[in-house]
Structure formats: C-alpha cells, structure tokens
PDB file of C-alpha atoms and ligand atoms in Angstrom:
ATOM      1  CA  UNK A   1       0.000   0.000   0.000  1.00 41.00           C
ATOM      2  CA  UNK A   2       1.532   3.325  -1.001  1.00 41.00           C
ATOM      3  CA  UNK A   3       0.489   5.052   2.222  1.00 44.00           C
ATOM      4  CA  UNK A   4       2.314   2.430   4.268  1.00 42.00           C
ATOM      5  CA  UNK A   5       5.436   2.708   2.144  1.00 42.00           C
ATOM      6  CA  UNK A   6       5.556   6.443   2.716  1.00 42.00           C
ATOM      7  CA  UNK A   7       5.395   5.947   6.454  1.00 44.00           C
ATOM      8  CA  UNK A   8       8.142   3.363   6.162  1.00 45.00           C
ATOM      9  CA  UNK A   9      10.588   5.735   4.573  1.00 47.00           C
ATOM     10  CA  UNK A  10       9.658   8.406   7.089  1.00 74.00           C
ATOM     11  CA  UNK A  11      10.987   7.041  10.376  1.00 88.00           C
ATOM     12  CA  UNK A  12      14.355   6.219   8.786  1.00 93.00           C
ATOM     13  CA  UNK A  13      14.532   9.172   6.429  1.00 91.00           C
ATOM     14  CA  UNK A  14      16.781  11.174   8.748  1.00 95.00           C
ATOM     15  CA  UNK A  15      19.159   8.285   9.440  1.00 97.00           C
ATOM     16  CA  UNK A  16      22.397   8.910   7.568  1.00 97.00           C
ATOM     17  CA  UNK A  17      24.255   5.599   7.901  1.00 98.00           C
ATOM     18  CA  UNK A  18      22.767   2.187   8.625  1.00 98.00           C
ATOM     19  CA  UNK A  19      25.482  -0.284   9.572  1.00 98.00           C
ATOM     20  CA  UNK A  20      24.936  -4.001  10.116  1.00 97.00           C
ATOM     21  CA  UNK A  21      27.111  -5.930  12.553  1.00 97.00           C
ATOM     22  CA  UNK A  22      27.298  -9.528  11.361  1.00 95.00           C
ATOM     23  CA  UNK A  23      29.222 -12.679  12.146  1.00 93.00           C
ATOM     24  CA  UNK A  24      29.321 -16.124  10.686  1.00 88.00           C
ATOM     25  CA  UNK A  25      29.266 -17.919  14.001  1.00 87.00           C
ATOM     26  CA  UNK A  26      27.354 -17.302  17.213  1.00 88.00           C
ATOM     27  CA  UNK A  27      29.163 -16.459  20.410  1.00 90.00           C
ATOM     28  CA  UNK A  28      32.026 -14.551  18.774  1.00 93.00           C
ATOM     29  CA  UNK A  29      30.979 -11.338  20.503  1.00 95.00           C
ATOM     30  CA  UNK A  30      28.804  -9.684  17.891  1.00 96.00           C
ATOM     31  CA  UNK A  31      26.340  -8.153  20.360  1.00 97.00           C
ATOM     32  CA  UNK A  32      29.172  -7.025  22.629  1.00 98.00           C
ATOM     33  CA  UNK A  33      30.863  -5.358  19.661  1.00 98.00           C
ATOM     34  CA  UNK A  34      27.589  -3.774  18.435  1.00 98.00           C
ATOM     35  CA  UNK A  35      26.755  -2.292  21.848  1.00 98.00           C
ATOM     36  CA  UNK A  36      30.239  -0.919  22.435  1.00 98.00           C
ATOM     37  CA  UNK A  37      30.429   0.441  18.883  1.00 98.00           C
ATOM     38  CA  UNK A  38      27.125   2.293  19.255  1.00 98.00           C
ATOM     39  CA  UNK A  39      28.145   3.875  22.562  1.00 98.00           C
ATOM     40  CA  UNK A  40      31.620   4.719  21.242  1.00 98.00           C
ATOM     41  CA  UNK A  41      30.082   6.506  18.244  1.00 98.00           C
ATOM     42  CA  UNK A  42      27.969   8.535  20.612  1.00 98.00           C
ATOM     43  CA  UNK A  43      31.055   9.348  22.723  1.00 97.00           C
ATOM     44  CA  UNK A  44      32.610  10.597  19.456  1.00 97.00           C
ATOM     45  CA  UNK A  45      29.715  13.054  19.122  1.00 98.00           C
ATOM     46  CA  UNK A  46      27.610  11.065  16.642  1.00 98.00           C
ATOM     47  CA  UNK A  47      23.849  10.714  17.110  1.00 98.00           C
ATOM     48  CA  UNK A  48      23.451   6.965  17.300  1.00 98.00           C
ATOM     49  CA  UNK A  49      20.750   4.314  17.461  1.00 98.00           C
ATOM     50  CA  UNK A  50      21.055   0.584  18.144  1.00 98.00           C
ATOM     51  CA  UNK A  51      18.585  -1.981  16.848  1.00 98.00           C
ATOM     52  CA  UNK A  52      18.703  -5.532  18.128  1.00 96.00           C
ATOM     53  CA  UNK A  53      17.680  -7.578  15.098  1.00 93.00           C
ATOM     54  CA  UNK A  54      18.747 -10.862  16.665  1.00 90.00           C
ATOM     55  CA  UNK A  55      15.106 -11.775  16.784  1.00 82.00           C
ATOM     56  CA  UNK A  56      15.709 -15.321  18.028  1.00 79.00           C
ATOM     57  CA  UNK A  57      18.196 -14.484  20.755  1.00 84.00           C
ATOM     58  CA  UNK A  58      18.033 -10.801  21.637  1.00 89.00           C
ATOM     59  CA  UNK A  59      20.814 -10.006  24.091  1.00 92.00           C
ATOM     60  CA  UNK A  60      20.936  -6.207  23.910  1.00 95.00           C
ATOM     61  CA  UNK A  61      18.443  -5.779  26.820  1.00 94.00           C
ATOM     62  CA  UNK A  62      20.749  -7.795  29.098  1.00 94.00           C
ATOM     63  CA  UNK A  63      23.933  -6.120  27.863  1.00 96.00           C
ATOM     64  CA  UNK A  64      22.436  -2.706  28.666  1.00 96.00           C
ATOM     65  CA  UNK A  65      20.720  -3.776  31.883  1.00 95.00           C
ATOM     66  CA  UNK A  66      17.389  -2.852  30.337  1.00 95.00           C
ATOM     67  CA  UNK A  67      15.479  -6.132  30.643  1.00 91.00           C
ATOM     68  CA  UNK A  68      12.413  -4.465  32.162  1.00 90.00           C
ATOM     69  CA  UNK A  69      12.034  -1.859  29.432  1.00 91.00           C
ATOM     70  CA  UNK A  70       8.622  -1.628  27.775  1.00 90.00           C
ATOM     71  CA  UNK A  71       8.753   1.096  25.150  1.00 92.00           C
ATOM     72  CA  UNK A  72       5.840   3.510  24.924  1.00 92.00           C
ATOM     73  CA  UNK A  73       3.826   3.779  21.755  1.00 92.00           C
ATOM     74  CA  UNK A  74       2.717   7.271  20.774  1.00 92.00           C
ATOM     75  CA  UNK A  75       0.452   8.379  17.980  1.00 91.00           C
ATOM     76  CA  UNK A  76       1.834  11.004  15.602  1.00 88.00           C
ATOM     77  CA  UNK A  77      -0.507  12.162  12.807  1.00 86.00           C
ATOM     78  CA  UNK A  78      -2.430   8.921  13.062  1.00 88.00           C
ATOM     79  CA  UNK A  79       0.675   6.714  12.939  1.00 88.00           C
ATOM     80  CA  UNK A  80       1.761   4.646  15.932  1.00 91.00           C
ATOM     81  CA  UNK A  81       5.430   5.192  16.713  1.00 95.00           C
ATOM     82  CA  UNK A  82       7.514   3.129  19.135  1.00 95.00           C
ATOM     83  CA  UNK A  83       9.619   5.262  21.440  1.00 96.00           C
ATOM     84  CA  UNK A  84      13.195   3.866  21.689  1.00 97.00           C
ATOM     85  CA  UNK A  85      14.843   3.545  25.085  1.00 97.00           C
ATOM     86  CA  UNK A  86      17.500   6.228  25.557  1.00 97.00           C
ATOM     87  CA  UNK A  87      20.490   5.067  27.576  1.00 97.00           C
ATOM     88  CA  UNK A  88      24.228   5.808  27.507  1.00 97.00           C
ATOM     89  CA  UNK A  89      23.524   8.510  24.913  1.00 97.00           C
ATOM     90  CA  UNK A  90      21.987   6.175  22.310  1.00 98.00           C
ATOM     91  CA  UNK A  91      18.468   5.220  21.164  1.00 98.00           C
ATOM     92  CA  UNK A  92      17.783   1.516  21.552  1.00 98.00           C
ATOM     93  CA  UNK A  93      15.099  -0.907  20.370  1.00 97.00           C
ATOM     94  CA  UNK A  94      15.084  -4.669  20.757  1.00 94.00           C
ATOM     95  CA  UNK A  95      12.507  -7.372  20.182  1.00 87.00           C
ATOM     96  CA  UNK A  96      13.406  -8.326  23.755  1.00 88.00           C
ATOM     97  CA  UNK A  97      11.556  -5.156  24.888  1.00 90.00           C
ATOM     98  CA  UNK A  98       8.345  -6.373  23.284  1.00 83.00           C
ATOM     99  CA  UNK A  99       8.394 -10.048  24.229  1.00 79.00           C
ATOM    100  CA  UNK A 100      10.211 -12.152  26.746  1.00 74.00           C
ATOM    101  CA  UNK A 101      13.530 -13.028  25.013  1.00 67.00           C
ATOM    102  CA  UNK A 102      12.869 -16.700  25.752  1.00 70.00           C
ATOM    103  CA  UNK A 103       9.570 -16.739  23.878  1.00 72.00           C
ATOM    104  CA  UNK A 104      11.262 -15.009  20.921  1.00 66.00           C
ATOM    105  CA  UNK A 105      13.167 -18.251  20.433  1.00 66.00           C
ATOM    106  CA  UNK A 106      10.088 -20.182  19.334  1.00 70.00           C
ATOM    107  CA  UNK A 107       8.879 -17.618  16.798  1.00 72.00           C
ATOM    108  CA  UNK A 108       8.537 -18.625  13.206  1.00 73.00           C
ATOM    109  CA  UNK A 109      10.381 -16.782  10.440  1.00 73.00           C
ATOM    110  CA  UNK A 110       7.535 -14.560   9.156  1.00 77.00           C
ATOM    111  CA  UNK A 111       6.555 -13.463  12.682  1.00 80.00           C
ATOM    112  CA  UNK A 112      10.144 -12.544  13.376  1.00 79.00           C
ATOM    113  CA  UNK A 113      10.491 -10.623  10.121  1.00 81.00           C
ATOM    114  CA  UNK A 114       7.300  -8.681  10.823  1.00 85.00           C
ATOM    115  CA  UNK A 115       8.382  -7.797  14.330  1.00 86.00           C
ATOM    116  CA  UNK A 116      11.705  -6.603  12.980  1.00 89.00           C
ATOM    117  CA  UNK A 117      10.047  -4.463  10.322  1.00 90.00           C
ATOM    118  CA  UNK A 118       7.890  -2.882  13.014  1.00 91.00           C
ATOM    119  CA  UNK A 119      10.888  -1.952  15.127  1.00 93.00           C
ATOM    120  CA  UNK A 120      12.643  -0.514  12.094  1.00 93.00           C
ATOM    121  CA  UNK A 121       9.844   1.379  10.471  1.00 93.00           C
ATOM    122  CA  UNK A 122       7.735   2.335  13.475  1.00 94.00           C
ATOM    123  CA  UNK A 123      10.679   3.139  15.713  1.00 96.00           C
ATOM    124  CA  UNK A 124      10.801   6.864  16.359  1.00 96.00           C
ATOM    125  CA  UNK A 125      14.480   7.090  15.399  1.00 97.00           C
ATOM    126  CA  UNK A 126      14.529  10.785  14.539  1.00 96.00           C
ATOM    127  CA  UNK A 127      17.777  12.235  13.261  1.00 97.00           C
ATOM    128  CA  UNK A 128      20.708   9.849  13.504  1.00 98.00           C
ATOM    129  CA  UNK A 129      24.230   9.804  12.127  1.00 98.00           C
ATOM    130  CA  UNK A 130      24.397   6.046  12.675  1.00 98.00           C
ATOM    131  CA  UNK A 131      21.941   3.226  13.207  1.00 98.00           C
ATOM    132  CA  UNK A 132      23.841   0.101  14.254  1.00 98.00           C
ATOM    133  CA  UNK A 133      21.998  -3.175  13.700  1.00 98.00           C
ATOM    134  CA  UNK A 134      22.998  -6.268  15.669  1.00 97.00           C
ATOM    135  CA  UNK A 135      22.052  -9.278  13.529  1.00 94.00           C
ATOM    136  CA  UNK A 136      21.621 -13.013  14.246  1.00 91.00           C
ATOM    137  CA  UNK A 137      24.614 -15.258  13.523  1.00 90.00           C
ATOM    138  CA  UNK A 138      25.175 -16.432   9.966  1.00 85.00           C
ATOM    139  CA  UNK A 139      23.328 -15.176   6.926  1.00 81.00           C
ATOM    140  CA  UNK A 140      19.611 -15.634   7.490  1.00 82.00           C
ATOM    141  CA  UNK A 141      16.216 -14.376   6.307  1.00 83.00           C
ATOM    142  CA  UNK A 142      16.669 -11.527   8.740  1.00 87.00           C
ATOM    143  CA  UNK A 143      19.756 -10.353   6.831  1.00 90.00           C
ATOM    144  CA  UNK A 144      17.881 -10.583   3.554  1.00 87.00           C
ATOM    145  CA  UNK A 145      14.943  -8.625   4.978  1.00 87.00           C
ATOM    146  CA  UNK A 146      17.336  -5.907   6.110  1.00 92.00           C
ATOM    147  CA  UNK A 147      19.288  -5.809   2.860  1.00 93.00           C
ATOM    148  CA  UNK A 148      16.170  -5.764   0.708  1.00 90.00           C
ATOM    149  CA  UNK A 149      14.231  -3.159   2.648  1.00 88.00           C
ATOM    150  CA  UNK A 150      16.975  -0.725   3.690  1.00 93.00           C
ATOM    151  CA  UNK A 151      19.830   1.177   2.186  1.00 93.00           C
ATOM    152  CA  UNK A 152      22.670  -0.361   4.166  1.00 96.00           C
ATOM    153  CA  UNK A 153      25.812   1.789   4.276  1.00 97.00           C
ATOM    154  CA  UNK A 154      27.924  -1.247   5.070  1.00 97.00           C
ATOM    155  CA  UNK A 155      28.495  -4.329   7.145  1.00 97.00           C
ATOM    156  CA  UNK A 156      31.071  -4.886   9.860  1.00 98.00           C
ATOM    157  CA  UNK A 157      32.017  -8.560  10.223  1.00 97.00           C
ATOM    158  CA  UNK A 158      33.056  -9.831  13.646  1.00 97.00           C
ATOM    159  CA  UNK A 159      35.260 -12.915  13.907  1.00 96.00           C
ATOM    160  CA  UNK A 160      37.728 -14.583  16.187  1.00 96.00           C
ATOM    161  CA  UNK A 161      41.189 -15.196  14.675  1.00 96.00           C
ATOM    162  CA  UNK A 162      40.604 -18.953  14.559  1.00 94.00           C
ATOM    163  CA  UNK A 163      41.031 -20.700  11.180  1.00 90.00           C
ATOM    164  CA  UNK A 164      37.659 -22.445  11.364  1.00 89.00           C
ATOM    165  CA  UNK A 165      35.939 -19.083  11.924  1.00 90.00           C
ATOM    166  CA  UNK A 166      37.903 -17.352   9.165  1.00 91.00           C
ATOM    167  CA  UNK A 167      36.797 -19.851   6.523  1.00 89.00           C
ATOM    168  CA  UNK A 168      33.204 -18.793   7.157  1.00 90.00           C
ATOM    169  CA  UNK A 169      34.152 -15.119   7.055  1.00 93.00           C
ATOM    170  CA  UNK A 170      35.413 -15.590   3.519  1.00 92.00           C
ATOM    171  CA  UNK A 171      32.027 -17.057   2.565  1.00 89.00           C
ATOM    172  CA  UNK A 172      30.237 -14.086   4.141  1.00 90.00           C
ATOM    173  CA  UNK A 173      32.491 -11.574   2.365  1.00 92.00           C
ATOM    174  CA  UNK A 174      31.672 -13.263  -0.934  1.00 91.00           C
ATOM    175  CA  UNK A 175      27.973 -13.249  -0.177  1.00 90.00           C
ATOM    176  CA  UNK A 176      27.833  -9.539   0.655  1.00 92.00           C
ATOM    177  CA  UNK A 177      29.720  -8.768  -2.557  1.00 90.00           C
ATOM    178  CA  UNK A 178      27.287 -10.722  -4.750  1.00 90.00           C
ATOM    179  CA  UNK A 179      25.652  -8.635  -7.427  1.00 83.00           C
ATOM    180  CA  UNK A 180      22.079  -8.969  -6.150  1.00 88.00           C
ATOM    181  CA  UNK A 181      23.153  -8.203  -2.558  1.00 91.00           C
ATOM    182  CA  UNK A 182      25.935  -5.706  -3.048  1.00 93.00           C
ATOM    183  CA  UNK A 183      26.441  -4.459   0.511  1.00 95.00           C
ATOM    184  CA  UNK A 184      29.875  -2.884   1.107  1.00 96.00           C
ATOM    185  CA  UNK A 185      31.970  -4.709   3.694  1.00 96.00           C
ATOM    186  CA  UNK A 186      33.328  -1.816   5.776  1.00 97.00           C
ATOM    187  CA  UNK A 187      35.784  -4.102   7.481  1.00 97.00           C
ATOM    188  CA  UNK A 188      36.550  -6.854   9.954  1.00 97.00           C
ATOM    189  CA  UNK A 189      36.756  -6.763  13.723  1.00 98.00           C
ATOM    190  CA  UNK A 190      38.919  -9.374  15.341  1.00 97.00           C
ATOM    191  CA  UNK A 191      37.318 -10.152  18.691  1.00 97.00           C
ATOM    192  CA  UNK A 192      39.037 -12.307  21.290  1.00 97.00           C
ATOM    193  CA  UNK A 193      42.242 -11.388  19.450  1.00 97.00           C
ATOM    194  CA  UNK A 194      44.369 -12.328  22.451  1.00 97.00           C
ATOM    195  CA  UNK A 195      43.915 -12.936  26.173  1.00 96.00           C
ATOM    196  CA  UNK A 196      45.348 -10.553  28.714  1.00 91.00           C
ATOM    197  CA  UNK A 197      44.910 -11.602  32.361  1.00 91.00           C
ATOM    198  CA  UNK A 198      43.940  -8.782  34.727  1.00 86.00           C
ATOM    199  CA  UNK A 199      47.003  -9.430  36.918  1.00 91.00           C
ATOM    200  CA  UNK A 200      49.420  -9.434  33.936  1.00 91.00           C
ATOM    201  CA  UNK A 201      48.332  -6.436  31.831  1.00 86.00           C
ATOM    202  CA  UNK A 202      51.504  -6.556  29.717  1.00 89.00           C
ATOM    203  CA  UNK A 203      50.971 -10.167  28.574  1.00 93.00           C
ATOM    204  CA  UNK A 204      49.212 -11.355  25.426  1.00 95.00           C
ATOM    205  CA  UNK A 205      48.239 -15.010  24.938  1.00 97.00           C
ATOM    206  CA  UNK A 206      46.993 -15.812  21.429  1.00 97.00           C
ATOM    207  CA  UNK A 207      44.463 -18.467  22.391  1.00 95.00           C
ATOM    208  CA  UNK A 208      42.601 -18.573  19.057  1.00 95.00           C
ATOM    209  CA  UNK A 209      45.655 -17.939  16.874  1.00 95.00           C
ATOM    210  CA  UNK A 210      47.532 -14.775  16.049  1.00 95.00           C
ATOM    211  CA  UNK A 211      46.427 -12.082  13.591  1.00 93.00           C
ATOM    212  CA  UNK A 212      44.083 -14.332  11.604  1.00 95.00           C
ATOM    213  CA  UNK A 213      41.811 -11.401  10.698  1.00 95.00           C
ATOM    214  CA  UNK A 214      44.793  -9.218   9.802  1.00 94.00           C
ATOM    215  CA  UNK A 215      45.920 -11.821   7.248  1.00 95.00           C
ATOM    216  CA  UNK A 216      42.418 -12.096   5.840  1.00 95.00           C
ATOM    217  CA  UNK A 217      42.120  -8.338   5.621  1.00 96.00           C
ATOM    218  CA  UNK A 218      45.288  -8.164   3.553  1.00 95.00           C
ATOM    219  CA  UNK A 219      44.321 -11.035   1.298  1.00 94.00           C
ATOM    220  CA  UNK A 220      40.860  -9.657   0.497  1.00 93.00           C
ATOM    221  CA  UNK A 221      41.823  -5.998   0.739  1.00 94.00           C
ATOM    222  CA  UNK A 222      39.253  -5.346   3.456  1.00 96.00           C
ATOM    223  CA  UNK A 223      40.149  -3.019   6.330  1.00 97.00           C
ATOM    224  CA  UNK A 224      40.829  -4.445   9.782  1.00 98.00           C
ATOM    225  CA  UNK A 225      38.828  -1.983  11.882  1.00 98.00           C
ATOM    226  CA  UNK A 226      39.766  -3.235  15.317  1.00 98.00           C
ATOM    227  CA  UNK A 227      41.313  -5.942  17.468  1.00 97.00           C
ATOM    228  CA  UNK A 228      39.596  -6.498  20.797  1.00 97.00           C
ATOM    229  CA  UNK A 229      41.309  -8.667  23.427  1.00 96.00           C
ATOM    230  CA  UNK A 230      39.627 -11.250  25.646  1.00 95.00           C
ATOM    231  CA  UNK A 231      39.522  -9.701  29.051  1.00 94.00           C
ATOM    232  CA  UNK A 232      37.457 -10.797  31.975  1.00 93.00           C
ATOM    233  CA  UNK A 233      36.024  -7.314  32.431  1.00 94.00           C
ATOM    234  CA  UNK A 234      34.308  -7.366  28.990  1.00 96.00           C
ATOM    235  CA  UNK A 235      32.401 -10.447  30.063  1.00 94.00           C
ATOM    236  CA  UNK A 236      31.635  -9.039  33.516  1.00 95.00           C
ATOM    237  CA  UNK A 237      30.660  -5.605  32.139  1.00 95.00           C
ATOM    238  CA  UNK A 238      28.263  -7.365  29.741  1.00 94.00           C
ATOM    239  CA  UNK A 239      26.642  -9.240  32.594  1.00 95.00           C
ATOM    240  CA  UNK A 240      26.394  -6.022  34.646  1.00 95.00           C
ATOM    241  CA  UNK A 241      24.845  -4.118  31.740  1.00 96.00           C
ATOM    242  CA  UNK A 242      27.607  -1.531  31.787  1.00 96.00           C
ATOM    243  CA  UNK A 243      29.471  -1.697  28.446  1.00 97.00           C
ATOM    244  CA  UNK A 244      33.279  -1.662  28.632  1.00 97.00           C
ATOM    245  CA  UNK A 245      33.731   1.363  26.376  1.00 97.00           C
ATOM    246  CA  UNK A 246      32.328   3.528  29.192  1.00 96.00           C
ATOM    247  CA  UNK A 247      35.595   2.844  30.971  1.00 95.00           C
ATOM    248  CA  UNK A 248      37.615   4.904  28.501  1.00 88.00           C
ATOM    249  CA  UNK A 249      40.926   4.452  30.335  1.00 91.00           C
ATOM    250  CA  UNK A 250      40.863   0.670  30.216  1.00 92.00           C
ATOM    251  CA  UNK A 251      42.719  -1.240  27.534  1.00 90.00           C
ATOM    252  CA  UNK A 252      39.491  -2.592  26.048  1.00 93.00           C
ATOM    253  CA  UNK A 253      37.763   0.808  26.278  1.00 96.00           C
ATOM    254  CA  UNK A 254      40.556   2.300  24.167  1.00 96.00           C
ATOM    255  CA  UNK A 255      40.346  -0.542  21.628  1.00 96.00           C
ATOM    256  CA  UNK A 256      36.577  -0.065  21.238  1.00 98.00           C
ATOM    257  CA  UNK A 257      37.010   3.697  20.759  1.00 98.00           C
ATOM    258  CA  UNK A 258      39.749   3.161  18.208  1.00 98.00           C
ATOM    259  CA  UNK A 259      37.507   0.713  16.341  1.00 98.00           C
ATOM    260  CA  UNK A 260      34.617   3.233  16.304  1.00 98.00           C
ATOM    261  CA  UNK A 261      36.905   5.953  14.922  1.00 98.00           C
ATOM    262  CA  UNK A 262      37.890   3.594  12.106  1.00 98.00           C
ATOM    263  CA  UNK A 263      34.209   2.958  11.354  1.00 98.00           C
ATOM    264  CA  UNK A 264      33.626   6.723  11.148  1.00 98.00           C
ATOM    265  CA  UNK A 265      36.567   7.078   8.756  1.00 96.00           C
ATOM    266  CA  UNK A 266      35.261   4.333   6.481  1.00 93.00           C
ATOM    267  CA  UNK A 267      31.634   5.471   6.355  1.00 90.00           C
TER     268      UNK A 267
HETATM  269  N1  ADP B 301      36.476  -9.637  24.025  1.00 80.82           N
HETATM  270  C1  ADP B 301      35.806 -10.340  24.938  1.00 80.82           C
HETATM  271  N2  ADP B 301      36.376 -10.673  26.126  1.00 80.82           N
HETATM  272  C2  ADP B 301      35.705 -11.414  27.040  1.00 80.82           C
HETATM  273  N3  ADP B 301      34.450 -11.851  26.888  1.00 80.82           N
HETATM  274  C3  ADP B 301      33.819 -11.551  25.722  1.00 80.82           C
HETATM  275  C4  ADP B 301      34.462 -10.765  24.702  1.00 80.82           C
HETATM  276  N4  ADP B 301      33.571 -10.620  23.668  1.00 80.82           N
HETATM  277  C5  ADP B 301      32.453 -11.262  24.039  1.00 80.82           C
HETATM  278  N5  ADP B 301      32.590 -11.829  25.267  1.00 80.82           N
HETATM  279  C6  ADP B 301      31.613 -12.659  25.988  1.00 80.82           C
HETATM  280  O1  ADP B 301      31.292 -13.764  25.136  1.00 80.82           O
HETATM  281  C7  ADP B 301      29.916 -14.075  25.221  1.00 80.82           C
HETATM  282  C8  ADP B 301      29.284 -13.998  23.833  1.00 80.82           C
HETATM  283  O2  ADP B 301      29.276 -12.649  23.399  1.00 80.82           O
HETATM  284  P1  ADP B 301      28.077 -12.040  22.560  1.00 80.82           P
HETATM  285  O3  ADP B 301      28.404 -10.614  22.326  1.00 80.82           O
HETATM  286  O4  ADP B 301      26.764 -12.337  23.195  1.00 80.82           O
HETATM  287  O5  ADP B 301      28.250 -12.878  21.204  1.00 80.82           O
HETATM  288  P2  ADP B 301      27.275 -13.072  19.942  1.00 80.82           P
HETATM  289  O6  ADP B 301      26.390 -11.885  19.868  1.00 80.82           O
HETATM  290  O7  ADP B 301      28.203 -13.182  18.773  1.00 80.82           O
HETATM  291  O8  ADP B 301      26.522 -14.345  20.188  1.00 80.82           O
HETATM  292  C9  ADP B 301      29.305 -13.106  26.211  1.00 80.82           C
HETATM  293  O9  ADP B 301      29.275 -13.733  27.454  1.00 80.82           O
HETATM  294  C10 ADP B 301      30.306 -11.946  26.222  1.00 80.82           C
HETATM  295  O10 ADP B 301      30.307 -11.264  27.463  1.00 80.82           O
HETATM  296 MG1   MG B 302      24.287 -11.747  19.930  1.00 80.82          MG
END
C-alpha cells in the first residue's frame, strides 16, 4: 500500500548511515561489539541508534541492563510510533523489549520478520548519524529482509582469529559482494584477538591464533577496523549491563574507541 510505504521511509529518512554488525558464528561477541560500537560513536559526538535484530536471541536488553524496558507507543498524525529507550547517549530498540527473550526463540520466520520491520519502520528514530543493527549469527532471512528493505551503508564482520571461523568469514564476504546483494563490507573486527589476564596487563596469549583477521584483511583488501582482546572485564561488564567502552581508560575501552573511529573514517 503506497500510504504504508511512505510511512516506512519516514521514520528512517533522517538516518544517515545504517550499519549491520554480522558474524558467521554465534558467540564470537557480535552483540558485545555492536553495543560498544554504538556507545563509542555517541562518545565521538555522533547521534546513534542501536537496533537488536537478533530476533531469536536478543541479548541487547541484558547487555544494557534494560530487561524491564517496555517502550511507549505514541500516535503522531495517526501513525503509531515506538519510542526507543534512551540510555548511555543512544536510542535503543530490541525485540526483547516487546516479548520475553525466551519466547522469541520459538517464533517462526515470518513473525520474526514482521516484528523486525515494526521496530525498524515504526521506531521513532529521529535524526541519527548512525543506526547500528545487531544481527543473528550467519546469513539468514533476517539479513535478507534488512538488505532488501533498507539502504545499508555497510556491514562490519566480527570474527575470532581462529582458522575455522575465518573460513566462514570468507564465505560471508563473498555473499555480501554478490551482485544482487551488493552491501559494502566496511571491514573486519577481530574479537578475542588475544587474552590478557587482569594481573598481567603486559601479557598477550593468542588463544585462538595470532592475527588471523589481519591476514584475511590483507588477502581480500578489506580493512581491519579493530582488534579487541579477551579480558574478563568485557564479560563481567556485559553481565552487569555496563558496556566496557564507558571505561575509557581501560585497555578494552581504548580498543573499542579506536575501532569506532575507524568505522567513522570508512563510512
Ligand atoms: N572480548 C571479549 N572478552 C571477554 N568476553 C567476551 C568478549 N567478547 C564477548 N565476550 C563474551 O562472550 C559471550 C558472547 O558474546 P556475545 O556478544 O553475546 O556474542 P554473539 O552476539 O556473537 O553471540 C558473552 O558472554 C560476552 O560477554
Ligand atoms: Mg548476539
């Protein structure tokens, strides 16, 4: 329906850059990276939104300690708009705000796609420099829905440096490049790049291999936007709902900020 289409373009019409955060495997730290990227962009003075499109396993509410958020719906000129949560300087919407994250798991594909479209197109995003979208692992219907219905500025691919993970990254790079998809790959983020124990801050243990993403970035001529170490505090900060980038003096806080600056330079 034309009227609906018009409304659709409206809520995202003042969003300058939509960036997807993707990974080939689950558990590589995609949501952690998406949350810290969004907050870092805001710390860099950019108006930023964060959409949790991991419809089947939304973890943004937990990572931001916002599990009890129930966004308000307001009517503007006869259209219902969903008011994003504003926290840490960013606007946030997640399917986890609308349903219990555990019941999201049993949703069927079309229900999930519809819920996602609602968050995107009825979210009162306003003016944004960046909308960061945290996606489910792999390349799913959700990715296709996003790619087909939005003008995506680019995708950031998160991986660990492990060979088995990198093989899948190559597949994802090729998929995003395909003619009918054609989404620019802004770059790679190597998460869990090395382990630094809290009591030995000068030490680096390359648990998942060394510089795997750096090698891939050279081979495919794709920028390496950041290398984030494994540190216990990233895990603990996630569980506390207080993202690590807020601690700007920490090693990991600096790495997240550096990564966000690289994203700004490439977009
Ligand atoms: N660099 C890191 N150092 C330590 N723990 C991390 C790091 N990145 C992610 N984690 C932890 O790993 C787990 C999975 O991260 P998450 O962001 O939920 O991954 P994904 O979204 O890819 O499934 C979480 O418990 C998170 O706190
Ligand atoms: Mg996740």
